[in-house]
mmCIF file of C-alpha atoms and ligand atoms in Angstrom:
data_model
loop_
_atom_site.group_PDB
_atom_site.id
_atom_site.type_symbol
_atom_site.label_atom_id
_atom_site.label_comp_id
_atom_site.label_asym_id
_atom_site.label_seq_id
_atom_site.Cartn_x
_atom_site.Cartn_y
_atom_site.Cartn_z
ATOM 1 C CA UNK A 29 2.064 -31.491 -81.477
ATOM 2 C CA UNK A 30 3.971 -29.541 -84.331
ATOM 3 C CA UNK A 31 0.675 -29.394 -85.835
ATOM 4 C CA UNK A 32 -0.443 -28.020 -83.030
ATOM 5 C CA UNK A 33 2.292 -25.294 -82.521
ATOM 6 C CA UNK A 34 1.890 -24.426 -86.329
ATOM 7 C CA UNK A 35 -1.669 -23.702 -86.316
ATOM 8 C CA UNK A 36 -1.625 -21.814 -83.355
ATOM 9 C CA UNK A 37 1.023 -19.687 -84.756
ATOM 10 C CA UNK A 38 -1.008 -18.849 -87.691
ATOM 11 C CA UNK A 39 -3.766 -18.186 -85.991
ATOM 12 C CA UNK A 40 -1.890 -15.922 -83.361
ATOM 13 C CA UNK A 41 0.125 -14.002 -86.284
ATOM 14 C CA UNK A 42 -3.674 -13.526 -87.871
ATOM 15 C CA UNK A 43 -4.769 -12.208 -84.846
ATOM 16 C CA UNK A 44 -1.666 -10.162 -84.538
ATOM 17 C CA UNK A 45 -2.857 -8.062 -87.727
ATOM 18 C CA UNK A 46 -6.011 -6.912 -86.015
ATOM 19 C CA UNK A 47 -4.735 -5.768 -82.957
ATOM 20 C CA UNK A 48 -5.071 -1.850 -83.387
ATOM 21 C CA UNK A 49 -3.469 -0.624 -79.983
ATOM 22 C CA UNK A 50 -1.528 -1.018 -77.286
ATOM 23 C CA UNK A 51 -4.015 -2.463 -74.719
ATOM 24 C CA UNK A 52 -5.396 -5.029 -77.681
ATOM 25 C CA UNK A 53 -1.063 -5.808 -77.809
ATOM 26 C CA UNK A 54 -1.123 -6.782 -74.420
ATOM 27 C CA UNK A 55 -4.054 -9.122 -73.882
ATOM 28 C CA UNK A 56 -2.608 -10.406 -77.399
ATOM 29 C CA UNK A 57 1.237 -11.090 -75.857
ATOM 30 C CA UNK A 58 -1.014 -12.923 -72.406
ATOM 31 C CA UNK A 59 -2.804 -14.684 -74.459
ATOM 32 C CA UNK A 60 -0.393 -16.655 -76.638
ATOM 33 C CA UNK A 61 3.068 -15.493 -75.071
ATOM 34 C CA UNK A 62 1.763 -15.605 -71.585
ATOM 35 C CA UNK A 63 2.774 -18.135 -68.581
ATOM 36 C CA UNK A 64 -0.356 -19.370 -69.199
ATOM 37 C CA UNK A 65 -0.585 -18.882 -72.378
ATOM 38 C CA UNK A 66 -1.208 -21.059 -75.729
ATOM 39 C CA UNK A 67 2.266 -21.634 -76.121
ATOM 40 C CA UNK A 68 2.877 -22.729 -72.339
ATOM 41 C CA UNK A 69 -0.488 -24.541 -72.743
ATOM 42 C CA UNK A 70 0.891 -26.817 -75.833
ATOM 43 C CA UNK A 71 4.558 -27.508 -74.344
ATOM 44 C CA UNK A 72 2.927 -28.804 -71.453
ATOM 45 C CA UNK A 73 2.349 -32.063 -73.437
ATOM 46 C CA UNK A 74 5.867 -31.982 -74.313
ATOM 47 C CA UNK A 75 6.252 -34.420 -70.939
ATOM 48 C CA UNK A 76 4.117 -36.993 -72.660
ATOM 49 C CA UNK A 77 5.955 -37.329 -75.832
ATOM 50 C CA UNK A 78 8.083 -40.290 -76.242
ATOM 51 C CA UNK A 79 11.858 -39.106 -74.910
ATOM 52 C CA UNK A 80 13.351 -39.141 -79.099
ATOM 53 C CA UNK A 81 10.681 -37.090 -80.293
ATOM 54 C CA UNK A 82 11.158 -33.933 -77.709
ATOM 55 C CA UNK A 83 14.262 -32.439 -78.891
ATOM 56 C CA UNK A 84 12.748 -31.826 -82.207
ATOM 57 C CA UNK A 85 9.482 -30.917 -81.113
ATOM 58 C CA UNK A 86 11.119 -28.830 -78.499
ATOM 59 C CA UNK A 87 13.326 -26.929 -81.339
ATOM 60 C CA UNK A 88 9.833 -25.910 -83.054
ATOM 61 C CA UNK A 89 8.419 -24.733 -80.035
ATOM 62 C CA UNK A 90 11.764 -22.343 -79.370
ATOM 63 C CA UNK A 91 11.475 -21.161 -82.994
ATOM 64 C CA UNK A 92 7.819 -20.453 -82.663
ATOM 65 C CA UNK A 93 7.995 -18.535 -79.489
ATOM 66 C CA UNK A 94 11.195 -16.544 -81.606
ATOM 67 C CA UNK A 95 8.904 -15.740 -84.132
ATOM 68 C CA UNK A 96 5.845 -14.698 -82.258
ATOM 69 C CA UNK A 97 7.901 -12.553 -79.981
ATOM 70 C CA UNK A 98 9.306 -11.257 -82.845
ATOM 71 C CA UNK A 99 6.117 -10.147 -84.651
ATOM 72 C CA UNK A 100 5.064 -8.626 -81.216
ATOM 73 C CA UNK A 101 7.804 -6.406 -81.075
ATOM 74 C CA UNK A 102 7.600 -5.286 -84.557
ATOM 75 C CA UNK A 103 3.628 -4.669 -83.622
ATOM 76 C CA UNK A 104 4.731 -2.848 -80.429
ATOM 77 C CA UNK A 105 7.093 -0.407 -81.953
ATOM 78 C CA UNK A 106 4.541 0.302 -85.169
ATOM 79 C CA UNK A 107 1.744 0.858 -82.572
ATOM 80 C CA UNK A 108 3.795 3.306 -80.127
ATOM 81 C CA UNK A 109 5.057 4.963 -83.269
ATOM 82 C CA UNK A 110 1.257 5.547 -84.339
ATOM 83 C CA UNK A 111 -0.050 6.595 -81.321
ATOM 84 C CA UNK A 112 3.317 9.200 -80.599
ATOM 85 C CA UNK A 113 2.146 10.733 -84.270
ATOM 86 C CA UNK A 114 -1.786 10.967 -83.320
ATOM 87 C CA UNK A 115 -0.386 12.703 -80.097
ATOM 88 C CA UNK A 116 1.778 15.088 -82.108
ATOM 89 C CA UNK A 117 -1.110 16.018 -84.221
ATOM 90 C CA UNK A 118 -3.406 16.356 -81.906
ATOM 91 C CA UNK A 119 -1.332 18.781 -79.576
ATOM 92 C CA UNK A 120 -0.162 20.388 -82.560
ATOM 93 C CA UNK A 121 0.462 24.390 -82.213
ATOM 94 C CA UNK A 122 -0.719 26.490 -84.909
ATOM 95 C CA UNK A 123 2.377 29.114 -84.812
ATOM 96 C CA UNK A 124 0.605 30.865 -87.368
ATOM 97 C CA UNK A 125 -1.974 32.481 -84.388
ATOM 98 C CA UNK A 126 -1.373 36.071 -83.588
ATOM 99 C CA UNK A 127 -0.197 36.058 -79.919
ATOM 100 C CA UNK A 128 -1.864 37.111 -77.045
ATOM 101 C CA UNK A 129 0.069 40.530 -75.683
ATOM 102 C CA UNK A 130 0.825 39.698 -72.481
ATOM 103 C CA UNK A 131 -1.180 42.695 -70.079
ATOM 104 C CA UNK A 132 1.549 44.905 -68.641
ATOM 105 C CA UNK A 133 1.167 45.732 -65.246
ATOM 106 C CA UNK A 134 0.974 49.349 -63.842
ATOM 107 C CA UNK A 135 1.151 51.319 -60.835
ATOM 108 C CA UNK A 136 -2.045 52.040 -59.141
ATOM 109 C CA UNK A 137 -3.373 55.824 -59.426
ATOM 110 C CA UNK A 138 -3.552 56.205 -55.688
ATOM 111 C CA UNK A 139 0.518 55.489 -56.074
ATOM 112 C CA UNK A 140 1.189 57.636 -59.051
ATOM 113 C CA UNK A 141 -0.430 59.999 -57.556
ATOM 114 C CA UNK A 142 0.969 59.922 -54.176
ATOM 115 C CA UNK A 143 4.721 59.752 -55.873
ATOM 116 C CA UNK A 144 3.693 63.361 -57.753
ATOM 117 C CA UNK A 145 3.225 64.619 -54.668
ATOM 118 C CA UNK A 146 6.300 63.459 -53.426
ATOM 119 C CA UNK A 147 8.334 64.762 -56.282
ATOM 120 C CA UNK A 148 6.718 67.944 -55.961
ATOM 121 C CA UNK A 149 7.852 68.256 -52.068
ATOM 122 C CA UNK A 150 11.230 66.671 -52.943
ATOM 123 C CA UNK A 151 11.925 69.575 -54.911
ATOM 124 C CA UNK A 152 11.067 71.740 -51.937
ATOM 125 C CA UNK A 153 13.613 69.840 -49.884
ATOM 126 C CA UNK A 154 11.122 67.658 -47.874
ATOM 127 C CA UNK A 155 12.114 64.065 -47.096
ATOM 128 C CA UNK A 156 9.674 61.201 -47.138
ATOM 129 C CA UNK A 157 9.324 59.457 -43.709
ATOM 130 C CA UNK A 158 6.616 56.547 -43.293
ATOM 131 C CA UNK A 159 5.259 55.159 -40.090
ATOM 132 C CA UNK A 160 2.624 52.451 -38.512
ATOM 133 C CA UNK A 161 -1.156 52.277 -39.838
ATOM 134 C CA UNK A 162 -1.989 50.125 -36.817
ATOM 135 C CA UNK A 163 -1.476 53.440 -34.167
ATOM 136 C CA UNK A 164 -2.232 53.568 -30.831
ATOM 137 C CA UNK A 165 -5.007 55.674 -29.003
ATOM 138 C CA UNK A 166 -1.924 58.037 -27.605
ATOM 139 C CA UNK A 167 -0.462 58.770 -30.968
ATOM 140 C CA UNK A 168 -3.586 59.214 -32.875
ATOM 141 C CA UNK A 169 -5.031 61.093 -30.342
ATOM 142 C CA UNK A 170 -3.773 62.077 -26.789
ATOM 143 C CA UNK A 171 -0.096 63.261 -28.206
ATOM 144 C CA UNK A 172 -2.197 65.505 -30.814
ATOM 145 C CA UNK A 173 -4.040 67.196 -27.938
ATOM 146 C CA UNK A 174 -7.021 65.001 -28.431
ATOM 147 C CA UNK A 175 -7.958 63.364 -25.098
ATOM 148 C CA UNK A 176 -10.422 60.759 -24.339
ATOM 149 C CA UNK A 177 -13.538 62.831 -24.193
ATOM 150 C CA UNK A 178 -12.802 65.158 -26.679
ATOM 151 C CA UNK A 179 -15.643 66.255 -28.984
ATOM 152 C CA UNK A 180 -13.077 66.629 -31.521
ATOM 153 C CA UNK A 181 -12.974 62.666 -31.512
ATOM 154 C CA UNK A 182 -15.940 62.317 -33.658
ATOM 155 C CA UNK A 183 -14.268 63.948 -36.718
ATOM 156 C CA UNK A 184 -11.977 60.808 -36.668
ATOM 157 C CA UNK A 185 -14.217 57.765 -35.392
ATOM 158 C CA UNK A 186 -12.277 54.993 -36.554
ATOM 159 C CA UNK A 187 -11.762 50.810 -36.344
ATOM 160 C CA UNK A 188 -10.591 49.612 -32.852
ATOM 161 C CA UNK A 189 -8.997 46.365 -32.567
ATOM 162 C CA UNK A 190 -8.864 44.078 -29.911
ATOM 163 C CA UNK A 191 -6.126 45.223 -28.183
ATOM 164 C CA UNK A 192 -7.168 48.262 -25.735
ATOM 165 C CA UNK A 193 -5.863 51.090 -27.183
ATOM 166 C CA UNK A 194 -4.804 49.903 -30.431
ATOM 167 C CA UNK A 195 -6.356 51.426 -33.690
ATOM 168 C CA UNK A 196 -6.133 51.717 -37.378
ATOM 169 C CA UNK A 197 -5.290 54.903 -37.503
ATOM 170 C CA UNK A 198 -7.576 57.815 -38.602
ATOM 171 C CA UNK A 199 -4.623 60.641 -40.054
ATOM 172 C CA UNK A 200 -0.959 60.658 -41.053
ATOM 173 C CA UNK A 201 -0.973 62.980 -38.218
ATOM 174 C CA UNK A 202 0.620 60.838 -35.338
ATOM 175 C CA UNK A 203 3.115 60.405 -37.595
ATOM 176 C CA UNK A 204 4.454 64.254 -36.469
ATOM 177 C CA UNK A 205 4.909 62.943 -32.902
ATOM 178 C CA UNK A 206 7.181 59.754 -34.002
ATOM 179 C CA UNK A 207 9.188 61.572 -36.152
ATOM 180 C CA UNK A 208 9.395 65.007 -33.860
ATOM 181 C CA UNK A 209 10.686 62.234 -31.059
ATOM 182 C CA UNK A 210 13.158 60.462 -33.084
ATOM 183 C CA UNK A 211 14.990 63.945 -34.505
ATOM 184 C CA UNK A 212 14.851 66.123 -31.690
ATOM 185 C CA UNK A 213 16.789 68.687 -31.628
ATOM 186 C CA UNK A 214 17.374 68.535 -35.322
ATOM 187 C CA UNK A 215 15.352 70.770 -37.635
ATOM 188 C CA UNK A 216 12.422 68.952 -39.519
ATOM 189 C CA UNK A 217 11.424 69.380 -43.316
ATOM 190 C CA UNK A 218 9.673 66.009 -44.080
ATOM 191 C CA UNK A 219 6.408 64.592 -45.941
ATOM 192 C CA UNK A 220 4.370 61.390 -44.305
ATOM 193 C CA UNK A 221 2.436 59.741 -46.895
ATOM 194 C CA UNK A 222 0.209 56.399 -46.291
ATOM 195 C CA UNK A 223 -3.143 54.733 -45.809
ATOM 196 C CA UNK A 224 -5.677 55.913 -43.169
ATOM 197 C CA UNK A 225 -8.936 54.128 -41.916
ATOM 198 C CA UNK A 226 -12.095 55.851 -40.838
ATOM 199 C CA UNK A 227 -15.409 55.063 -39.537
ATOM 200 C CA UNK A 228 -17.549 56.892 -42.801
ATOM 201 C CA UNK A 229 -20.851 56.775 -44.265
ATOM 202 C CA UNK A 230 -19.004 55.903 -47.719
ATOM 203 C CA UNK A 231 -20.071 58.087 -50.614
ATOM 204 C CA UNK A 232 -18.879 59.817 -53.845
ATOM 205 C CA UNK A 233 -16.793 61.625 -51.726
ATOM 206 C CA UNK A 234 -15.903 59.516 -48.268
ATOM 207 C CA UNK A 235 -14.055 56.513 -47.864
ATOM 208 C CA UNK A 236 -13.161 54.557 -45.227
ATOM 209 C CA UNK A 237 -9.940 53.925 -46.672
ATOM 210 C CA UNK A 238 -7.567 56.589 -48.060
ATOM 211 C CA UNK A 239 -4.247 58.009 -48.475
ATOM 212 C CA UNK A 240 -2.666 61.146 -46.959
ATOM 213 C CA UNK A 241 0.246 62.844 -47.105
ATOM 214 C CA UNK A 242 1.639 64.663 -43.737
ATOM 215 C CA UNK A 243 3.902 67.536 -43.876
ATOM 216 C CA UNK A 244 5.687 68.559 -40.741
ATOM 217 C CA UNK A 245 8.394 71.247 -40.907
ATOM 218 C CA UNK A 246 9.852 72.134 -37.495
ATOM 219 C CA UNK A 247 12.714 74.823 -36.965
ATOM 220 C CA UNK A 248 13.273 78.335 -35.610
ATOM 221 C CA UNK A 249 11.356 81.037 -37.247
ATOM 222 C CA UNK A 250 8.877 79.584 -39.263
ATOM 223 C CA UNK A 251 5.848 80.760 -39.676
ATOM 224 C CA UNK A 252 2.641 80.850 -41.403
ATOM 225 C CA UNK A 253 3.933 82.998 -44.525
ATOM 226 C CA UNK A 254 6.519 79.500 -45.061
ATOM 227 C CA UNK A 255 3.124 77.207 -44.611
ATOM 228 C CA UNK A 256 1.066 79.208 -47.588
ATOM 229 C CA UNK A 257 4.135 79.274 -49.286
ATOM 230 C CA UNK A 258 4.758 75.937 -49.749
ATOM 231 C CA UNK A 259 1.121 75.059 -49.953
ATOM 232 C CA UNK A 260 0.669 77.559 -52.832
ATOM 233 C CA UNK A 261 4.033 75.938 -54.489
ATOM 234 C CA UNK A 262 2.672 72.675 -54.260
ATOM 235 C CA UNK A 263 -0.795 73.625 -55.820
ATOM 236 C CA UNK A 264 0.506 75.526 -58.756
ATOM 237 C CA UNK A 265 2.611 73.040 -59.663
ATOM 238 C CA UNK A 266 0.086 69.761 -58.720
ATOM 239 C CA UNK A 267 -2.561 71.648 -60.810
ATOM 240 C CA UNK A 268 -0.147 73.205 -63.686
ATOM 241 C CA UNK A 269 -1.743 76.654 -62.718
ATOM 242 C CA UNK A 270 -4.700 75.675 -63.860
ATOM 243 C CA UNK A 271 -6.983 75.854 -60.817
ATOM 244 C CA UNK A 272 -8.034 78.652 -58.535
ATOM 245 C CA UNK A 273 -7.579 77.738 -54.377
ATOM 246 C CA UNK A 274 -7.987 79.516 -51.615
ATOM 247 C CA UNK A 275 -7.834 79.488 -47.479
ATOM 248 C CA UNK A 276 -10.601 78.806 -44.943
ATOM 249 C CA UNK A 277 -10.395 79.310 -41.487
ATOM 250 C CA UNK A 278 -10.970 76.124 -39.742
ATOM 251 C CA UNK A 279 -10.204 74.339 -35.975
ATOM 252 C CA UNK A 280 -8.201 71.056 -35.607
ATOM 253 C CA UNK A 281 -6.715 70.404 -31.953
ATOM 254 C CA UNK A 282 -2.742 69.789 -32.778
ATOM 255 C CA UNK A 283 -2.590 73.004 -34.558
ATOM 256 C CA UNK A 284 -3.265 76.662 -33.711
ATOM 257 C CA UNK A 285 -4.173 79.074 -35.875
ATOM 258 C CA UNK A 286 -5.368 76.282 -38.255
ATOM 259 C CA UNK A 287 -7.226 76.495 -41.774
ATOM 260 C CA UNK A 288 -7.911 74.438 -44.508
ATOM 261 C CA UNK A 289 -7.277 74.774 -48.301
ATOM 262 C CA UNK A 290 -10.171 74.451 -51.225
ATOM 263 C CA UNK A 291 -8.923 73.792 -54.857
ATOM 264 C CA UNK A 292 -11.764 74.857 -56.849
ATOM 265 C CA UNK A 293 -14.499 71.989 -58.233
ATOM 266 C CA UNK A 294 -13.332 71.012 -61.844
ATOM 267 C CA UNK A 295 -15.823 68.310 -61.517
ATOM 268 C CA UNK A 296 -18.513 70.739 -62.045
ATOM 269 C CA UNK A 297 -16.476 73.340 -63.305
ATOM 270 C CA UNK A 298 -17.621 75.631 -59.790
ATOM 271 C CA UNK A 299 -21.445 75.626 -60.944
ATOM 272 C CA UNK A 300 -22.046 72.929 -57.948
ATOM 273 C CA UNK A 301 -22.300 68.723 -57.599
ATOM 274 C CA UNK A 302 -22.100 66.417 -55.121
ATOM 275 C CA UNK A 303 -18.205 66.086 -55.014
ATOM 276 C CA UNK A 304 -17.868 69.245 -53.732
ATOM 277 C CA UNK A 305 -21.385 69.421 -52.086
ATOM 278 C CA UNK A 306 -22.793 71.991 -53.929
ATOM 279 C CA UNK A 307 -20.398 74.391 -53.275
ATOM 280 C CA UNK A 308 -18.358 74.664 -56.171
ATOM 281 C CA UNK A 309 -14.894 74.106 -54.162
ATOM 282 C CA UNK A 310 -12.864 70.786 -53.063
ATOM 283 C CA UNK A 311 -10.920 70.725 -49.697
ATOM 284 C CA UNK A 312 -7.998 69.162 -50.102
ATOM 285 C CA UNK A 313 -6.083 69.468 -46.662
ATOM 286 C CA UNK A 314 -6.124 70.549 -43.138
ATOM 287 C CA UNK A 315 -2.966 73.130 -41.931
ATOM 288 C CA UNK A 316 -2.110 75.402 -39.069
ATOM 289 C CA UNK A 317 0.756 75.953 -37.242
ATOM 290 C CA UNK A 318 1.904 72.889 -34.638
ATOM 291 C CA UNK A 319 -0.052 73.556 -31.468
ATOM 292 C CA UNK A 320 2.989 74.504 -28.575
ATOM 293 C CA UNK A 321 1.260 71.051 -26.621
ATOM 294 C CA UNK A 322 2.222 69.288 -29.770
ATOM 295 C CA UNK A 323 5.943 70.648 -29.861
ATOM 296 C CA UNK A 324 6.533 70.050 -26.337
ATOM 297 C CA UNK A 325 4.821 65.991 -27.029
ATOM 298 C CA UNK A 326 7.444 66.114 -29.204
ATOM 299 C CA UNK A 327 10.135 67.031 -27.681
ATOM 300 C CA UNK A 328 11.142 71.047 -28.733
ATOM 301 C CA UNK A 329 10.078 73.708 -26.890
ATOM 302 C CA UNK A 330 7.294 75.292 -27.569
ATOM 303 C CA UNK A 331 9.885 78.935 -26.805
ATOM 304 C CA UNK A 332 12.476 78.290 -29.211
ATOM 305 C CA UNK A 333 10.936 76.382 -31.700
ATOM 306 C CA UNK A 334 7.887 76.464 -33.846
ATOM 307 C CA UNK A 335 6.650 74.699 -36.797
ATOM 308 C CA UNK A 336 4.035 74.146 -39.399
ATOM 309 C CA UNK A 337 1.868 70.854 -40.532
ATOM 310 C CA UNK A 338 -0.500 69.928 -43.219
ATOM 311 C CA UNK A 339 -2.440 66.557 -43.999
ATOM 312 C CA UNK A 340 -3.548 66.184 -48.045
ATOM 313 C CA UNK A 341 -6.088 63.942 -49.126
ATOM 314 C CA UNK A 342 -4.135 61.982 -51.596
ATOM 315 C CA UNK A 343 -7.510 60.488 -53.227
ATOM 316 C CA UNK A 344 -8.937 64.161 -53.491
ATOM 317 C CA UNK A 345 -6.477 65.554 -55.055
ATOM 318 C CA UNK A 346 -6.468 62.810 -57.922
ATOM 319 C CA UNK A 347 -10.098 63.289 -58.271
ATOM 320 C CA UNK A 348 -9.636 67.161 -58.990
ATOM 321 C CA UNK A 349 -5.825 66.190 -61.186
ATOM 322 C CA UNK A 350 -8.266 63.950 -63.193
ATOM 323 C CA UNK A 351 -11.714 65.024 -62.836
ATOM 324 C CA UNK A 352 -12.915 61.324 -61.316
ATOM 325 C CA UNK A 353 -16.355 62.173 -59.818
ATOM 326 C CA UNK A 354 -16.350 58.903 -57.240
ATOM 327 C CA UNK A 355 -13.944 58.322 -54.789
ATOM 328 C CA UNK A 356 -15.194 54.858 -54.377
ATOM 329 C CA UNK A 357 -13.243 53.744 -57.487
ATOM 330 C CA UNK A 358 -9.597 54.128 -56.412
ATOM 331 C CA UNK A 359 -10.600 50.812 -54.231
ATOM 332 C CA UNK A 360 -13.212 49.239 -56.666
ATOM 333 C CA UNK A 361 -10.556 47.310 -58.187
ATOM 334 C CA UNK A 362 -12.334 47.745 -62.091
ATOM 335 C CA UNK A 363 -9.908 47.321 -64.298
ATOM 336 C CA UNK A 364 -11.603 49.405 -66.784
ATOM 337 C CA UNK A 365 -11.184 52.283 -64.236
ATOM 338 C CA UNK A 366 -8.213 51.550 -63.153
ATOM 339 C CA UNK A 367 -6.478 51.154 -67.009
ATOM 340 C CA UNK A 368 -6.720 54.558 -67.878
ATOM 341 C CA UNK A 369 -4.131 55.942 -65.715
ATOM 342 C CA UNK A 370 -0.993 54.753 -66.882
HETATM 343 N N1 LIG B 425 -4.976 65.292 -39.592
HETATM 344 C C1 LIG B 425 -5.941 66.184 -40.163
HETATM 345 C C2 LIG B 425 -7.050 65.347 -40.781
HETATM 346 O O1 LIG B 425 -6.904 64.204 -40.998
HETATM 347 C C3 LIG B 425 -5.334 67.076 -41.210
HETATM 348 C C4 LIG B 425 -4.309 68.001 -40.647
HETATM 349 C C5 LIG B 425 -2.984 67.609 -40.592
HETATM 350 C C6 LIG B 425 -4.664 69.239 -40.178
HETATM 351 C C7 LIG B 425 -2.024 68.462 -40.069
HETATM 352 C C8 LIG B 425 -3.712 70.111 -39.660
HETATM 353 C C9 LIG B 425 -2.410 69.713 -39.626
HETATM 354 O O2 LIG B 425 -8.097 65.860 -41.069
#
C-alpha cells in the first residue's frame, strides 16, 4: 500500500507540472485530493491491513496528502500570479496616447441670441417676465380681442390639445394680459421671451416652432414716439448700425395703430431671395399701441393709461445677426451647424 501511495504521488506531482491553469488545477486537486479521490481511494484499504501495520502506513498517507497539498498551493499561487500579469498586460494603458479633448458644451444660438436681446432691453430698463407655452384659447386669443370667429385666427392656426380650450400657444402675446393682471396699477416696462408653436407650411423661412420676445410697456403718456424709440435703440444696437430698417403699416387685433418693422435682407444683400421673399427686406416684429379692449382685459383703463407692445422673432433676427439662410436649422440639431456659434 506504500507502494501504492508512492507511485501515485509521483504520478500526481508529474501531472501537477502540466497543469497550465486554473480550471486544469481544479480537476487536478478532485482528482487526487478529492473525497473521492486517489488518495481517499487508496486509504480505503487501510481497513484491511493487519491492525500493526496501519499506524505506519497511515503516517505515509498524512505525509503524502502534506505534500500534494503542498505542491497544489505552490501551483495555485504561480498560476493566479500568471494569469493577474497576462491581465495586466492585456488591459495595459498606453499613457503615451494624446487624449481625447473632452467636447465642451455651449449654449444654443436660439439662447445666445435671445439673451442679446435681453441685454439690449435690460439696458433700456425692461425686466424679463416668462409665462406658460401651454395657453388657453382666452389668453391667446379672446383677451387679445381675437374671438372665436375671427378671421384674424388664421394668422395664428396652431396645435390644440385635448383639453377644450387648451393650446400651445401661437405668440408671446398672452403673456401682456398675465402680466398686465398681476401688476395692475403699477407701471409696466418688461420683455416676454419664449417658445411659440404654429400650424406652418415649414420652409426656409417658417417654423412651427420658434422663439419670441414680447415687449409690453404700460404707463401714462406713452406713446408711439417711445415705441419707435426703443425699437430703433434696439436695432442699432442688435445690428451694430450696420443695417437699414424701416416701418410698415400693418393690422393685428390687440393693438391699434399697429405696424411692423423690416430690417433689410443681408442674406441677399437687398437684391432679392427666398428669405425675404424676393423683396429685399426681413420683418422682424409686429408693434402698435395696446388696443384700449386690451388695457381694460388687463385691468387699466383704457382713459388714464396707455401703452405700447411689440413681438420679435427671435429666430429672424439671428438669421439677419448671422446671415443663416434656413430657419429650419436652429431645430435641426446638426452639430456642424450648431458649432459655429459659440
Ligand atoms: N403677436 C404678434 C405675432 O405673433 C406680434 C405682435 C406682438 C404684434 C405685440 C403687435 C404687438 O405676430
Amino acid at each position: 500500500m506504500q507502494d501504492q501511495l508512492k507511485s501515485m504521488e509521483a504520478e500526481a506531482l508529474a501531472r501537477l507540472d502540466a497543469v497550465q491553469d486554473l480550471a486544469a488545477l481544479e480537476d487536478w486537486r478532485t482528482e487526487y485530493l478529492g473525497r473521492r479521490g486517489r488518495l481517499a481511494q487508496i486509504m480505503r484499504g487501510l481497513g484491511a491491513l493487519p491492525a500493526e501495520e496501519r499506524p505506519a502506513v497511515g503516517q505515509v498517507a498524512n505525509q503524502v496528502k502534506a505534500r500534494l497539498e503542498a505542491a497544489y498551493e505552490e501551483r495555485r499561487v504561480a498560476l493566479e500570479e500568471e494569469a493577474k500579469a497576462r491581465a495586466f498586460r492585456a488591459e495595459a494603458v498606453d499613457v503615451t496616447l494624446p487624449g481625447r479633448p473632452p467636447a465642451l458644451g455651449r449654449l444654443h444660438i436660439a439662447t445666445q441670441n435671445l439673451r442679446e436681446i435681453s441685454s439690449i432691453f435690460a439696458q433700456m430698463g425692461f425686466e424679463v417676465y416668462e409665462t406658460p407655452e401651454v395657453e388657453t384659447d382666452e389668453m391667446n386669443f379672446q383677451l387679445l380681442n381675437i374671438p372665436p370667429h375671427h378671421p384674424a385666427r388664421d394668422m395664428w392656426s396652431t396645435f390644440y390639445t385635448d383639453r377644450e380650450g387648451v393650446v400651445l400657444r401661437t405668440h408671446t402675446s398672452p403673456g401682456q394680459i398675465r402680466l398686465m393682471r398681476e401688476r395692475y396699477p403699477a407701471e409696466i416696462r418688461a420683455i416676454l421671451p419664449g417658445k411659440i408653436y404654429r400650424y406652418e407650411q415649414v420652409s426656409a423661412r417658417y417654423e412651427y416652432q420658434l422663439h419670441q420676445v414680447e415687449g409690453l410697456a404700460v404707463g401714462r403718456n406713452i406713446h408711439m414716439s417711445d415705441l419707435k424709440g426703443v425699437l430703433v435703440a434696439f436695432a442699432q444696437q442688435m445690428f451694430q448700425g450696420t443695417r437699414r430698417w424701416r416701418f410698415r403699416g400693418s393690422y393685428f387685433p390687440f393693438t391699434e395703430p399697429s405696424f411692423e418693422m423690416d430690417i433689410e435682407c443681408v442674406l441677399c444683400g437687398g437684391g432679392g431671395c427666398r428669405v425675404c421673399k424676393y423683396s429685399g427686406w426681413v420683418e422682424i416684429l409686429g408693434a402698435g399701441m395696446v388696443h384700449p379692449v386690451v388695457l381694460q382685459n388687463g385691468g387699466y383703463d383704457p382713459a388714464a393709461y396707455s401703452g405700447f407692445a411689440f413681438g420679435m422673432g427671435n429666430e429672424r433676427i439671428a438669421m439677419l445677426k448671422y446671415a443663416i439662410d434656413d430657419i429650419r436649422y436652429f431645430f435641426a440639431n446638426d452639430p456642424r451647424f450648431l458649432a459655429q456659434f459659440g
